[in-house]
Amino acid sequence: MKQGLFITFEGGDGSGKSTQINRLGQYLQDAGYHVLLTREPGGTAISEQIRGILLDPENGEMAPMTECMLYAAARSQLVSQVIRPALEEGTIVICDRFLDSSIAYQAYGRGLGSAVEEINGYGIDGCMPDLTIYLRIDPKAGHSRISGRDQDRIESEPDAFHERVLQGYDSLYEKYPERILCLDAGQSIEKIAEIIREEVQERIRRRQP
Ligand code: ADP
Ligand code: TYD
């Protein structure tokens, strides 16, 4: 039986996920909760190795379905080795990206459609987030925020790809408004952090018997 709280952060590259995860994690730790921060692709030794293959700019010839399956494989390992055991112990798990990223980037961005959810279903086996914070940003604005750092294989995709990713996220939000909280990522870091804290406090209250 799952007892913890599973929170994921989603949004385009440069939307502010890492910034907000660090703030929320610190806030919850200071409040005395057991918190585990992790990220995708990655979070286990095996998943970090898969991350290296996925994001290497040298791997330009990777087929879309190979990419989809590697993300799913990294996720499967993370769920079984880290996320599920932590939730069973009552930990609050905060993950930088999860299944929604594969729907947005592989199903919409690469055009793989419904195969993505089906393939991921095997590895996730029902372990879905209780709350997803979707930081919505125009891809060009997100890109300009991270223009100073090295671009990985996915970040260097053309604008049209990132527009499809945005459409994917918006469709997910339309489909799952209860799970997904959509926030304008153009607001100040402090304002966004405050809205997230309030939502998470509410979810923690609801979880308590
Ligand atoms: P992500 O993890 O989604 O790629 P980051 O948290 O690394 O995004 O943020 C990307 C850049 O944008 C960083 O330089 C960060 O300081 C900055 N940033 C994050 N949130 C905001 C915001 N709300 N307004 C302006 N800049 C921001
Ligand atoms: P990362 O450095 O974590 O990006 P960011 O800091 O912007 O979150 O790199 C992860 C990249 O992988 C990012 O461009 C999104 C992409 N991605 C997918 O295409 N599918 C997925 O399922 C996941 C988890 C990530």
Coordinates of N, CA, C and O and ligand atoms in Angstrom, one line a residue, residues 12-14 17-18 40-41 51 55 67 71 75 96-98 101-102 105-106 149 152 154-155, ligand 2:
G12 N 8.8 22.5 -20.2 CA 9.9 22.5 -21.2 C 11.3 22.8 -20.5 O 11.3 23.1 -19.3
D13 N 12.3 22.7 -21.3 CA 13.7 22.9 -20.8 C 13.8 24.4 -20.4 O 13.3 25.3 -21.2
G14 N 14.3 24.7 -19.3 CA 14.4 26.1 -18.8 C 13.2 26.6 -18.1 O 13.1 27.8 -17.8
K17 N 12.1 24.1 -13.3 CA 11.8 22.9 -12.5 C 12.9 22.7 -11.4 O 12.5 22.5 -10.2
S18 N 14.2 22.7 -11.8 CA 15.2 22.4 -10.8 C 15.2 23.5 -9.7 O 15.3 23.2 -8.5
E40 N 14.7 12.4 -13.7 CA 14.6 11.6 -14.9 C 15.2 12.3 -16.1 O 15.1 13.5 -16.2
P41 N 15.8 11.6 -17.0 CA 16.3 10.2 -16.8 C 17.4 10.1 -15.8 O 18.3 11.0 -15.9
R51 N 20.9 7.6 -19.1 CA 20.8 9.0 -19.4 C 22.0 9.5 -20.3 O 21.8 10.3 -21.2
L55 N 21.3 11.5 -23.8 CA 21.5 13.0 -24.0 C 22.8 13.3 -24.7 O 23.0 14.4 -25.1
E67 N 14.7 5.7 -28.5 CA 14.7 6.8 -27.5 C 13.6 6.5 -26.5 O 13.8 6.6 -25.3
Y71 N 14.1 5.7 -22.4 CA 13.5 6.5 -21.3 C 12.7 5.6 -20.5 O 12.7 5.7 -19.2
R75 N 13.2 4.7 -16.5 CA 12.1 4.9 -15.6 C 11.7 3.7 -14.8 O 11.5 3.7 -13.6
D96 N 12.1 15.2 -10.7 CA 12.2 16.1 -11.8 C 12.0 15.4 -13.1 O 12.8 14.6 -13.6
R97 N 10.8 15.5 -13.7 CA 10.3 14.8 -14.9 C 9.8 13.4 -14.5 O 10.4 12.7 -13.7
F98 N 8.8 12.9 -15.3 CA 8.4 11.5 -15.2 C 7.7 11.2 -16.4 O 8.0 11.7 -17.5
S101 N 6.8 13.5 -19.3 CA 7.8 14.0 -20.2 C 7.9 13.1 -21.5 O 8.1 13.6 -22.6
S102 N 7.7 11.8 -21.3 CA 7.7 10.9 -22.4 C 6.5 11.1 -23.3 O 6.6 11.0 -24.5
Y105 N 7.4 14.6 -25.0 CA 8.6 14.6 -25.9 C 8.5 13.5 -27.0 O 8.9 13.7 -28.1
Q106 N 8.2 12.3 -26.5 CA 8.2 11.2 -27.5 C 6.9 11.0 -28.2 O 6.8 10.8 -29.4
R149 N 24.1 27.5 -21.2 CA 24.7 26.2 -20.9 C 24.8 25.3 -22.1 O 24.0 25.5 -23.1
D152 N 21.9 19.6 -24.6 CA 22.0 18.2 -24.9 C 21.3 17.9 -26.2 O 20.7 18.7 -26.8
I154 N 18.4 16.5 -26.9 CA 17.0 16.8 -27.0 C 16.8 18.4 -27.0 O 16.0 18.9 -27.8
E155 N 17.6 19.1 -26.2 CA 17.4 20.5 -26.1 C 17.8 21.2 -27.5 O 17.2 22.2 -27.8
Ligands
TYD2 P1 17.5 17.5 -18.3 O1 18.9 17.9 -18.3 O2 17.0 16.8 -17.1 O3 16.6 18.7 -18.8 P2 16.0 19.8 -18.0 O4 17.0 20.3 -17.0 O5 15.5 20.8 -19.0 O6 14.8 19.1 -17.3 O7 17.4 16.6 -19.6 C1 16.4 15.8 -19.8 C2 16.0 15.9 -21.3 O8 15.4 14.7 -21.7 C3 15.0 17.0 -21.5 O9 15.4 17.7 -22.7 C4 13.7 16.3 -21.7 C5 14.1 15.0 -22.2 N1 13.2 13.9 -21.8 C6 12.5 13.2 -22.8 O10 12.5 13.5 -24.0 N2 11.6 12.2 -22.4 C7 11.5 11.8 -21.1 O11 10.8 10.8 -20.8 C8 12.3 12.5 -20.1 C9 12.2 12.0 -18.7 C10 13.1 13.5 -20.5

